[in-house]
PDB file of C-alpha atoms in Angstrom:
ATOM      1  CA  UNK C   1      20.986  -1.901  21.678  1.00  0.00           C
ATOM      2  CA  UNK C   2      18.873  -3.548  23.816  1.00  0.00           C
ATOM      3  CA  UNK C   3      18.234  -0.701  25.275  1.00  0.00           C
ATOM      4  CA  UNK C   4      15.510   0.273  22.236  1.00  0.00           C
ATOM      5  CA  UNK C   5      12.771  -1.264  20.892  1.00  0.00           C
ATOM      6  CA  UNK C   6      13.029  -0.522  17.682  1.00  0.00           C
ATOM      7  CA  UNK C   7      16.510  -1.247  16.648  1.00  0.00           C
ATOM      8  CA  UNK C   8      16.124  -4.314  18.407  1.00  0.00           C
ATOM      9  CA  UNK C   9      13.441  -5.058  16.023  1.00  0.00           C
ATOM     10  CA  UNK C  10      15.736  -3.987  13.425  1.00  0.00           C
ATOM     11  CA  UNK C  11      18.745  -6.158  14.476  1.00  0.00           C
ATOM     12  CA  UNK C  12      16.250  -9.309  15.048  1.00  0.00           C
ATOM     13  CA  UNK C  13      15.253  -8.819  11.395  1.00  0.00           C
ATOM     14  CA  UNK C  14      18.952  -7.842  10.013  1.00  0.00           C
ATOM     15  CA  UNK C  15      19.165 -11.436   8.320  1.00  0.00           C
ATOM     16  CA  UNK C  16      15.527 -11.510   6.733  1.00  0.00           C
ATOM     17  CA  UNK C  17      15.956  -7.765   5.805  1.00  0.00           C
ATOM     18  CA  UNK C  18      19.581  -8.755   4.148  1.00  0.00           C
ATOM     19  CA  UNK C  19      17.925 -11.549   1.809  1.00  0.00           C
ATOM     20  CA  UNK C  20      15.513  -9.140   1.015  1.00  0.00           C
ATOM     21  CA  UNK C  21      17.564  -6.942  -0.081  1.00  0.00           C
ATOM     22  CA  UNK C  22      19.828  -9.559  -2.220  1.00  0.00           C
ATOM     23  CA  UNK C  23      16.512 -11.041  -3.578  1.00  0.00           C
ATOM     24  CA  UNK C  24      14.890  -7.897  -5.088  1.00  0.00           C
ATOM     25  CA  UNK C  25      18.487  -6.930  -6.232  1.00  0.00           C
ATOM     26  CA  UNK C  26      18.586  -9.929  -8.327  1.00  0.00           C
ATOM     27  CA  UNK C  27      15.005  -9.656  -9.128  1.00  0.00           C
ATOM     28  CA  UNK C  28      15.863  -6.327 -10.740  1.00  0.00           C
ATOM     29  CA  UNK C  29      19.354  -8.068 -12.743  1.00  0.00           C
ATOM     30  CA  UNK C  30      16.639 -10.543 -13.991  1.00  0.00           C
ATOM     31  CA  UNK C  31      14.057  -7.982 -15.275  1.00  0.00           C
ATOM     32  CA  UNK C  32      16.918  -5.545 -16.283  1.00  0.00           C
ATOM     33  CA  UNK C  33      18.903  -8.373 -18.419  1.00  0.00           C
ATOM     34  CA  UNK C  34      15.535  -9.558 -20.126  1.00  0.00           C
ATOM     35  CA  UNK C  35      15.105  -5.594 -21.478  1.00  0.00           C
ATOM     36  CA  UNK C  36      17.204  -5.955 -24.639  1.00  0.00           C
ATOM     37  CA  UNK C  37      15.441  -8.493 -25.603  1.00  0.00           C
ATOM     38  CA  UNK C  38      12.042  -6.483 -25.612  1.00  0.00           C
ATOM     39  CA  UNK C  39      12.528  -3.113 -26.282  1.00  0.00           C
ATOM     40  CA  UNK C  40      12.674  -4.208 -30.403  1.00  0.00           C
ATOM     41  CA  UNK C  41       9.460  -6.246 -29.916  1.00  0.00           C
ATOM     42  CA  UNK C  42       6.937  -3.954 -30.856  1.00  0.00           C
ATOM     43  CA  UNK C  43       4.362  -6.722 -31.069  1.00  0.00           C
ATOM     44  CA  UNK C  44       4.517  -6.683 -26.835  1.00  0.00           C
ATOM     45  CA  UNK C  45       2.714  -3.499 -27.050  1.00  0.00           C
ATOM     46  CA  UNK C  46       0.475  -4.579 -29.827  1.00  0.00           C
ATOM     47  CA  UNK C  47      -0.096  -7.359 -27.111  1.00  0.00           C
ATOM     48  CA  UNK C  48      -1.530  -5.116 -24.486  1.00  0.00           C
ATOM     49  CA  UNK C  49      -2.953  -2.935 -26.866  1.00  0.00           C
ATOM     50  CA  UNK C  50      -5.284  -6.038 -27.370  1.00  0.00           C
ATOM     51  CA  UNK C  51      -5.092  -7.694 -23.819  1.00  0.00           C
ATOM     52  CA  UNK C  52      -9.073  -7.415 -23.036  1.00  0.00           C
ATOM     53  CA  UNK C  53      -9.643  -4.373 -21.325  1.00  0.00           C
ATOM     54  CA  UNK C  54     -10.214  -5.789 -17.763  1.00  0.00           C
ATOM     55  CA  UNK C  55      -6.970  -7.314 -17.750  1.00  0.00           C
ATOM     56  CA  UNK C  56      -5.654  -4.825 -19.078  1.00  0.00           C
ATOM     57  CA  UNK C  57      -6.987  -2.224 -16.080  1.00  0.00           C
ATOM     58  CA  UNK C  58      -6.163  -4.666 -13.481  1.00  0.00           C
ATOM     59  CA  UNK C  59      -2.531  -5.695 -14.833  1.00  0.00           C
ATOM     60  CA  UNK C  60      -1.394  -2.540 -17.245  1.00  0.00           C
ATOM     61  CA  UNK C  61      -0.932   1.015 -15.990  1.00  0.00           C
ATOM     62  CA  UNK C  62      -2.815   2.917 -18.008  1.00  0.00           C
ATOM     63  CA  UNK C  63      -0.844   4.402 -21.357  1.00  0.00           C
ATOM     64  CA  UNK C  64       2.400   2.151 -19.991  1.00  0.00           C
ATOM     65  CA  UNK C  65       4.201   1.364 -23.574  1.00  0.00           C
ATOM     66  CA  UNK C  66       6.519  -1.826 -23.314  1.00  0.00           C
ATOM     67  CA  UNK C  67       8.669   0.338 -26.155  1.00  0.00           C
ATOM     68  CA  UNK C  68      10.293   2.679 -23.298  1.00  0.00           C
ATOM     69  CA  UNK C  69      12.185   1.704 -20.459  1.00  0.00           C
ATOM     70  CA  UNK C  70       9.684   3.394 -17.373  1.00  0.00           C
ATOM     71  CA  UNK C  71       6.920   1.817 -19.656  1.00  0.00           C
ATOM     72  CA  UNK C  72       8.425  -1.727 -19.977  1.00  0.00           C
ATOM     73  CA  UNK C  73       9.079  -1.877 -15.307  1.00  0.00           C
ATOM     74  CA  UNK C  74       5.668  -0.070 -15.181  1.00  0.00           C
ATOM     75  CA  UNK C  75       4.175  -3.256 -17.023  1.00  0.00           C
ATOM     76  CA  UNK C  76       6.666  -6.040 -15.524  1.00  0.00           C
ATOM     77  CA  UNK C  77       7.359  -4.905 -11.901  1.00  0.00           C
ATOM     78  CA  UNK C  78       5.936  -1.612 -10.951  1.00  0.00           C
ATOM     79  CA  UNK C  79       1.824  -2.681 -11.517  1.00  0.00           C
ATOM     80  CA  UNK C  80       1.960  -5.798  -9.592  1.00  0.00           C
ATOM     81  CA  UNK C  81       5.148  -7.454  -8.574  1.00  0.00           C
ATOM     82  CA  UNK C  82       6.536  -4.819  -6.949  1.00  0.00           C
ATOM     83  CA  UNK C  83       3.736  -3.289  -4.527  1.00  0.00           C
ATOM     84  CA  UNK C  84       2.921  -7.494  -3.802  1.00  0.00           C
ATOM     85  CA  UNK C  85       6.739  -8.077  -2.229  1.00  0.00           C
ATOM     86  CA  UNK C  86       6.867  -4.287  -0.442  1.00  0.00           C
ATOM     87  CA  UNK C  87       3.159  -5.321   0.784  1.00  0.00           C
ATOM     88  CA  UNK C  88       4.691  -8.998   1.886  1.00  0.00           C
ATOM     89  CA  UNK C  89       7.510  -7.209   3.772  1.00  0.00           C
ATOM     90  CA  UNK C  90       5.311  -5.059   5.086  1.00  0.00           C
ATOM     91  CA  UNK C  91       2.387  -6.896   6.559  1.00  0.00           C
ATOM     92  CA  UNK C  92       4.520  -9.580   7.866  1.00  0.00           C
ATOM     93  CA  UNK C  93       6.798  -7.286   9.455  1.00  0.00           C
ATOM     94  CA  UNK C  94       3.414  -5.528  11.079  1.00  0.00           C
ATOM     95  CA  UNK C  95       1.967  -8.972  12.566  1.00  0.00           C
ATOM     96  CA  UNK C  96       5.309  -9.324  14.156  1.00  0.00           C
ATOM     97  CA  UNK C  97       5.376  -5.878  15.762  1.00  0.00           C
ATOM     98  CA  UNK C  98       3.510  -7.372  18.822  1.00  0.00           C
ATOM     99  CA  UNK C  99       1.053  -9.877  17.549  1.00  0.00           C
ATOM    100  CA  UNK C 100       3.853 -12.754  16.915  1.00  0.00           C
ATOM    101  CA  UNK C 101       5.849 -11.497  19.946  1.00  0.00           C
ATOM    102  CA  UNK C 102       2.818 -12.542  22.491  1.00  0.00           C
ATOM    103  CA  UNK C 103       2.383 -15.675  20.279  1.00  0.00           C
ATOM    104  CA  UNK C 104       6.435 -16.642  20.962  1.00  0.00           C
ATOM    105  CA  UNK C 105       5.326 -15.319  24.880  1.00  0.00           C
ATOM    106  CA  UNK C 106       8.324 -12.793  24.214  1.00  0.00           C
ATOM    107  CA  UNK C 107       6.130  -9.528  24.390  1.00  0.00           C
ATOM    108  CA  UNK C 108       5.416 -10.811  28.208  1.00  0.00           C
ATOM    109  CA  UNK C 109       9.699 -10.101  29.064  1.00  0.00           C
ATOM    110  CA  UNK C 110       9.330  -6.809  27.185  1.00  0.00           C
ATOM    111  CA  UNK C 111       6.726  -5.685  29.081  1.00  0.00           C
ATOM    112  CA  UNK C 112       8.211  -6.881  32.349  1.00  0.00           C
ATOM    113  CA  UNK C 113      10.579  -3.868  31.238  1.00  0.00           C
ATOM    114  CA  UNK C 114       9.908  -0.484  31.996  1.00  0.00           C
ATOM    115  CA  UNK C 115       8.966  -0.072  28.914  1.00  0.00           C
ATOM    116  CA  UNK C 116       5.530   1.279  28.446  1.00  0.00           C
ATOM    117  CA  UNK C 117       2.805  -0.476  25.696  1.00  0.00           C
ATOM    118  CA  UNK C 118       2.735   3.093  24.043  1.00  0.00           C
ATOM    119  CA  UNK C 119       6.678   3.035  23.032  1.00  0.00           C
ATOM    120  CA  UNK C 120       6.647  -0.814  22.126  1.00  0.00           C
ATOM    121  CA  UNK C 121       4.165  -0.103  19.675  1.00  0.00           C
ATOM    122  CA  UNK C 122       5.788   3.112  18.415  1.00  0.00           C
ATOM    123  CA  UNK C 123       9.225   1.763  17.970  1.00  0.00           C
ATOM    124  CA  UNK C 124       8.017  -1.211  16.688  1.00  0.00           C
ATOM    125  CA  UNK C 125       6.052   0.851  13.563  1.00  0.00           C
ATOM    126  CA  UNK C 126       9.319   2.856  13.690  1.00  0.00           C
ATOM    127  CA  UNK C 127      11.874  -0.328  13.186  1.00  0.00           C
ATOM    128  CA  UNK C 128       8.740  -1.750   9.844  1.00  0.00           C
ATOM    129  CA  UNK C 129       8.890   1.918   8.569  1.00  0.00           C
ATOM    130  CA  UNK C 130      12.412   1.820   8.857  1.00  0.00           C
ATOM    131  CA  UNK C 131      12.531  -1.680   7.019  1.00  0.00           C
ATOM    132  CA  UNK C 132       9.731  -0.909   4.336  1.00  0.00           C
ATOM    133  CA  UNK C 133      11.515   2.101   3.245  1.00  0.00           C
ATOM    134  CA  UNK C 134      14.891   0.393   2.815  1.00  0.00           C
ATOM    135  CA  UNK C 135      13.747  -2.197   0.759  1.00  0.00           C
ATOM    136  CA  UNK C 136      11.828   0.508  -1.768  1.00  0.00           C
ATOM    137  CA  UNK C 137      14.924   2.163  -2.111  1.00  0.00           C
ATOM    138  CA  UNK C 138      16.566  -0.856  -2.591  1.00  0.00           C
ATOM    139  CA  UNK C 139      14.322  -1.979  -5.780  1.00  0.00           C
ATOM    140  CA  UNK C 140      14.477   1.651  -6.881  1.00  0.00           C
ATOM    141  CA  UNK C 141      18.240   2.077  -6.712  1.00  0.00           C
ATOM    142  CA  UNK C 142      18.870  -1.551  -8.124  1.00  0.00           C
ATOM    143  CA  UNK C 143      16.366  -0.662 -11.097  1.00  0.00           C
ATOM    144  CA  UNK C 144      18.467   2.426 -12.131  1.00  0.00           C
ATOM    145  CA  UNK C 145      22.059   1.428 -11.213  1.00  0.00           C
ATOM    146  CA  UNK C 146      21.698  -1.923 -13.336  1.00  0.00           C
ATOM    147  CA  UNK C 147      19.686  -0.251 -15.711  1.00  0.00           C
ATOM    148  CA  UNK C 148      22.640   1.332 -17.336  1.00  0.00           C
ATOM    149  CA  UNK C 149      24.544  -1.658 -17.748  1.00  0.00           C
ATOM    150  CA  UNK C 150      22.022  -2.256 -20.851  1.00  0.00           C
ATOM    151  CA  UNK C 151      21.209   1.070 -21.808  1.00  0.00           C
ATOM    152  CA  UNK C 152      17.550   1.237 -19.927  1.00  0.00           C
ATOM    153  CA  UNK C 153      17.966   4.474 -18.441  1.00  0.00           C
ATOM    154  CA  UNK C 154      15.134   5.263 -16.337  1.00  0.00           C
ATOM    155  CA  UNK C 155      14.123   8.822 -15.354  1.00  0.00           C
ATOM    156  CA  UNK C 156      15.041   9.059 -11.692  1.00  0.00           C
ATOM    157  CA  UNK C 157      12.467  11.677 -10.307  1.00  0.00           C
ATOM    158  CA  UNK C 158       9.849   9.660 -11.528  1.00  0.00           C
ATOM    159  CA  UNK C 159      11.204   6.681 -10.235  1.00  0.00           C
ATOM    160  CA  UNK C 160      11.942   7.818  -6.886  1.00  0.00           C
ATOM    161  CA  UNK C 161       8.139   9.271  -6.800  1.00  0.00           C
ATOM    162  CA  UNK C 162       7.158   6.214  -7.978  1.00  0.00           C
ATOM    163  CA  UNK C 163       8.792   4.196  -5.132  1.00  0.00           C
ATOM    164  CA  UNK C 164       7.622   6.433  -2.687  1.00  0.00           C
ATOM    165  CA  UNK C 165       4.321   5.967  -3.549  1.00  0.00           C
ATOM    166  CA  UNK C 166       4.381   2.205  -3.676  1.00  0.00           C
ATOM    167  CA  UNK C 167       6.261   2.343  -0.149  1.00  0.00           C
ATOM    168  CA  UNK C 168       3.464   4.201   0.987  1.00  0.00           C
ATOM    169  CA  UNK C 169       1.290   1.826  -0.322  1.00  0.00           C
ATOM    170  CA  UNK C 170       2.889  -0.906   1.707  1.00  0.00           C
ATOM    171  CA  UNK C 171       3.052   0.935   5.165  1.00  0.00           C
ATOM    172  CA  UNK C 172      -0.649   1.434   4.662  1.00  0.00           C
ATOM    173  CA  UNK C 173      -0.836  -2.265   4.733  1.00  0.00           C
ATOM    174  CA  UNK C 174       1.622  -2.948   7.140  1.00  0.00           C
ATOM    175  CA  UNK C 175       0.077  -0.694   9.594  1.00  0.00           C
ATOM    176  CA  UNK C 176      -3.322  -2.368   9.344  1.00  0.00           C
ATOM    177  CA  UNK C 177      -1.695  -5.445  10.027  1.00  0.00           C
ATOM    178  CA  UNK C 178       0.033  -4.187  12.950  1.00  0.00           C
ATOM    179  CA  UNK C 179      -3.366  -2.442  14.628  1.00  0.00           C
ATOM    180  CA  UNK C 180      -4.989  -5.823  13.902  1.00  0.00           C
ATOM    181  CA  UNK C 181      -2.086  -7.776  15.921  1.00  0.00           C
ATOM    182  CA  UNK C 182      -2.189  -4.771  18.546  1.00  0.00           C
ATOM    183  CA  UNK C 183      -5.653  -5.452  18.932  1.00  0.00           C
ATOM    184  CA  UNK C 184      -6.172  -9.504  18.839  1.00  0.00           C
ATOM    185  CA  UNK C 185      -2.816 -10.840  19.383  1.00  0.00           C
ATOM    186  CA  UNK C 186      -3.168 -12.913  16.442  1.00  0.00           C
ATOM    187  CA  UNK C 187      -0.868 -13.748  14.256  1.00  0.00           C
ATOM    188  CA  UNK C 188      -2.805 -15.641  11.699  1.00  0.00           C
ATOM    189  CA  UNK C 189      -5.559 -12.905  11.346  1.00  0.00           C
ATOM    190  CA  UNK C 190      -2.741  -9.777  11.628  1.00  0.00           C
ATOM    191  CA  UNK C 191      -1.392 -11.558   8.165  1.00  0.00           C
ATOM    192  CA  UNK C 192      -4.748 -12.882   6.666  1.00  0.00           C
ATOM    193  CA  UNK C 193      -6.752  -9.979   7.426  1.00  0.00           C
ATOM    194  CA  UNK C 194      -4.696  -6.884   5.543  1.00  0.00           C
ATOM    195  CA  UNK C 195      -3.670  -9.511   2.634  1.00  0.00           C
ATOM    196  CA  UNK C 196      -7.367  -9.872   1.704  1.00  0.00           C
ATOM    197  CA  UNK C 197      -8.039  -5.884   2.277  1.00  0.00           C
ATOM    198  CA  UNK C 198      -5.273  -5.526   0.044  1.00  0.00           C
ATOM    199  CA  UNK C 199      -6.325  -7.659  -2.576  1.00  0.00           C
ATOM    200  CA  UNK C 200      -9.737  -5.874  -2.463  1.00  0.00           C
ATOM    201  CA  UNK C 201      -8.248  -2.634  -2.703  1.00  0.00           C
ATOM    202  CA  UNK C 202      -6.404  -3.824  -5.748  1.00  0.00           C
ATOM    203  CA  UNK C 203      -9.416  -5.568  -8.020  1.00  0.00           C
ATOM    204  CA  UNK C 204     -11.650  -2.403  -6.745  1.00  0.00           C
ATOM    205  CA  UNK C 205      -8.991   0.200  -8.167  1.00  0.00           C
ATOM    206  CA  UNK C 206      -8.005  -2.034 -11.410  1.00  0.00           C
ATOM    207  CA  UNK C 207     -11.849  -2.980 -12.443  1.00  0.00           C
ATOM    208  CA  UNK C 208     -13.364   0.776 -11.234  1.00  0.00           C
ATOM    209  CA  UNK C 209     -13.022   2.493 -14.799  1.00  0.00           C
ATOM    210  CA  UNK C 210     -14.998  -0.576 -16.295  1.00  0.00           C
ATOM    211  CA  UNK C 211     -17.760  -1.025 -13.436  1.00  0.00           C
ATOM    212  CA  UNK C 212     -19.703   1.880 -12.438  1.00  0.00           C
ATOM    213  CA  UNK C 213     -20.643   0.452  -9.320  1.00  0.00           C
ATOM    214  CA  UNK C 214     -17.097   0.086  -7.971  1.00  0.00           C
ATOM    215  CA  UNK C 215     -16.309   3.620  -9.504  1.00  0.00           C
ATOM    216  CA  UNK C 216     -16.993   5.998  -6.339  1.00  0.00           C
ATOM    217  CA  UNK C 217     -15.147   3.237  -4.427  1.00  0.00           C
ATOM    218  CA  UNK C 218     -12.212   3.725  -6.060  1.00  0.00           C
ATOM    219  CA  UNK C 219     -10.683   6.660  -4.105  1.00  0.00           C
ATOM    220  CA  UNK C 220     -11.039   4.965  -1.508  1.00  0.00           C
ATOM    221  CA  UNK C 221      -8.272   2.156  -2.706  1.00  0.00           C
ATOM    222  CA  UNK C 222      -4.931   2.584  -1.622  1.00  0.00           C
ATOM    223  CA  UNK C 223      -3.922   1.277  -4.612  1.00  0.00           C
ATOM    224  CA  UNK C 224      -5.675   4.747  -6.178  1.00  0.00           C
ATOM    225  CA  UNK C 225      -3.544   6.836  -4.342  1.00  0.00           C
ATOM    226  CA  UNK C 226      -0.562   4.578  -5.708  1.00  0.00           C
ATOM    227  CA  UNK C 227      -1.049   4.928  -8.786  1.00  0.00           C
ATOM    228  CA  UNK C 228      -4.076   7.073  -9.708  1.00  0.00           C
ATOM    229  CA  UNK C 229      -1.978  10.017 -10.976  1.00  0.00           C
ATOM    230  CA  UNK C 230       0.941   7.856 -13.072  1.00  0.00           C
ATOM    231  CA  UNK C 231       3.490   9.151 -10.560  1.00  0.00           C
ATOM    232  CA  UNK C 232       5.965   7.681 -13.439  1.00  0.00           C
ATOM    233  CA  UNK C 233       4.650  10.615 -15.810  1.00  0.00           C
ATOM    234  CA  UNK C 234       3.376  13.058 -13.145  1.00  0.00           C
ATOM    235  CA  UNK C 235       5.773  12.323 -10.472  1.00  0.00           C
ATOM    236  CA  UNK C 236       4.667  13.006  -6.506  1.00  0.00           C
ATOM    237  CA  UNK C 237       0.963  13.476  -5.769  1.00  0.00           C
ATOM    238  CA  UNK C 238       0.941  15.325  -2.169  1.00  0.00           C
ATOM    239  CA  UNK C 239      -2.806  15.083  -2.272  1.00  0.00           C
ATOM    240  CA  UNK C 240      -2.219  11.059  -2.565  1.00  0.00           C
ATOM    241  CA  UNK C 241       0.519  11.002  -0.026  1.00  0.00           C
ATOM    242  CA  UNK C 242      -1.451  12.938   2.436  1.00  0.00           C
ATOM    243  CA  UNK C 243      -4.627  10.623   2.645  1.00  0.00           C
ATOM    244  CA  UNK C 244      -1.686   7.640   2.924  1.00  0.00           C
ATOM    245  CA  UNK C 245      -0.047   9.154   5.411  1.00  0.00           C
ATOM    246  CA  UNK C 246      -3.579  10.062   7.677  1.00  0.00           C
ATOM    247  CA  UNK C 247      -4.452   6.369   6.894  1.00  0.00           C
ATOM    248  CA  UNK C 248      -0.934   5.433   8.632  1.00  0.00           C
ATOM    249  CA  UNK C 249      -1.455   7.712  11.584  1.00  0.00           C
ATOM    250  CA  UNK C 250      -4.603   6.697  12.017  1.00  0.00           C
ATOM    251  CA  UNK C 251      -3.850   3.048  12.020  1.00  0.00           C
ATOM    252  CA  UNK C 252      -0.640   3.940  14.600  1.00  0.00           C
ATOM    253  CA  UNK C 253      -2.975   6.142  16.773  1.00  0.00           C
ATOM    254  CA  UNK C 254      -5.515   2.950  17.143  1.00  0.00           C
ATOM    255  CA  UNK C 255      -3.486   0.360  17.932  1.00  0.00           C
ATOM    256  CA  UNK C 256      -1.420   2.099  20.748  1.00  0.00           C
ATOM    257  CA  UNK C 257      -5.082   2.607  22.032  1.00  0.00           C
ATOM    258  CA  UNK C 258      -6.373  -0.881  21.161  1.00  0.00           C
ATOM    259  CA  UNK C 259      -3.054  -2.334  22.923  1.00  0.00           C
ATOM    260  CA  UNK C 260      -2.952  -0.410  25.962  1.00  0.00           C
ATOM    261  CA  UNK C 261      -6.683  -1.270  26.958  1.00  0.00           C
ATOM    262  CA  UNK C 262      -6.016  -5.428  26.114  1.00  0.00           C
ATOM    263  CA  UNK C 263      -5.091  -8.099  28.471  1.00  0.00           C
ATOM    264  CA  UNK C 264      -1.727  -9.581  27.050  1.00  0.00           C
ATOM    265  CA  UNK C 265      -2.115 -13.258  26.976  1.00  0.00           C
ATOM    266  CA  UNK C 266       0.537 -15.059  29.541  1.00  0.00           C
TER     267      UNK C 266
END
């Protein structure tokens, strides 16, 4: 096992990817049990109906209805929560690719390996992809399994497009954090740095219907390809996925570059 750079990464993260796992499991019971209890509230969509409207754009997917199960997890989970832990996972996860190694002084006995920069930095993106991915399917599938213990049956195409997407979202972010580490060797600004892009990306794509200025920005948002086309109603965008996946390659393609032409720190 040792052997491989990746599934080492993979092993040395088997306990944090195991609790979360179990965590968004039981964040799923939680939201999942609380669904009885709302469906016959039709005063929670009167709510949002008159939430003012930049909350509404920044915290409500546009048309979500609390009345239906996809529109009650589009409101609770899928807008916010959701995309915030996969992004968590995922930027952390990124920083550690190599910019925490050098910080521990562990990247300096990988590289004593003959193991070149090129393949640390591709396994390591391998073992987070490998990791983000799990845990979206792991919200996903926990969402519709324990849905149907209370009769919240939730379409699966659109779910599964709609974890995709958010996934997606998250390796964008994750990526840039690993580039970033590939490129300073920082830990602190490999974490900091994507977290505020991200938060950005977010107010830019929730406040662009409402300010004109931010309006030709919004494309630009991951968060727009996310969401932009309701992939709960509309199901996969492959114009969205494509720009998220050329951001990814992008980001990959720069910091093997950025990381073979740096000093390591001893």
């Amino acid at each position: 096992m040792l052997a491989s750079v990746g599934l080492k990464a993979l092993y040395d993260q088997r306990r944090a990817l195991l609790a979360w796992a179990l965590s968004l499991v039981l964040m799923a019971a939680m939201y999942v049990a609380i669904w009885p209890s709302v469906r016959d509230q039709p005063s929670l969509s009167d709510f949002l109906d008159q939430m003012p409207e930049a909350m509404r754009s920044l915290f409500v997917s546009a048309g979500a209805d609390m009345s239906t199960p996809e529109g009650y997890v589009q409101v609770e989970l899928l807008s916010f929560m959701g995309p915030l832990l996969l992004i968590i996972y995922s930027v952390t996860a990124g920083a550690g690719a190599v910019a925490v190694e050098e910080d521990r002084h562990t990247l300096e006995l990988m590289l004593a390996n003959p193991v070149s920069r090129t393949r640390i930095v591709l396994e390591k993106f391998a073992a987070m992809t490998v990791g983000t991915f799990l845990l979206g399917a792991v919200m996903g599938g926990s969402l519709i399994s324990e849905g149907l213990l209370v009769d919240m049956k939730l379409p699966i195409g659109p779910m599964l497009a709609t974890m995709f997407h958010m996934t997606m979202l998250a390796m964008v972010f994750g990526t840039l954090a690993l580039a970033i580490g590939a490129g300073t060797g920082h830990p602190g600004i490999s974490r900091g740095l994507p977290a505020v892009v991200a938060v950005v990306a977010y107010v830019v794509n929730g406040l662009a219907p409402l300010v004109s200025w931010l309006k030709p920005w919004q494309r630009v948002s991951p968060f727009y390809q996310y969401v932009g086309h309701d992939p709960m109603r509309n199901g996969l965008s492959w114009s969205s996925l494509a720009v998220a996946l050329a951001t990814v390659v992008v980001l990959v393609v720069v910091a093997v570059l950025v990381f073979n032409r740096r000093d390591v720190a001893a």
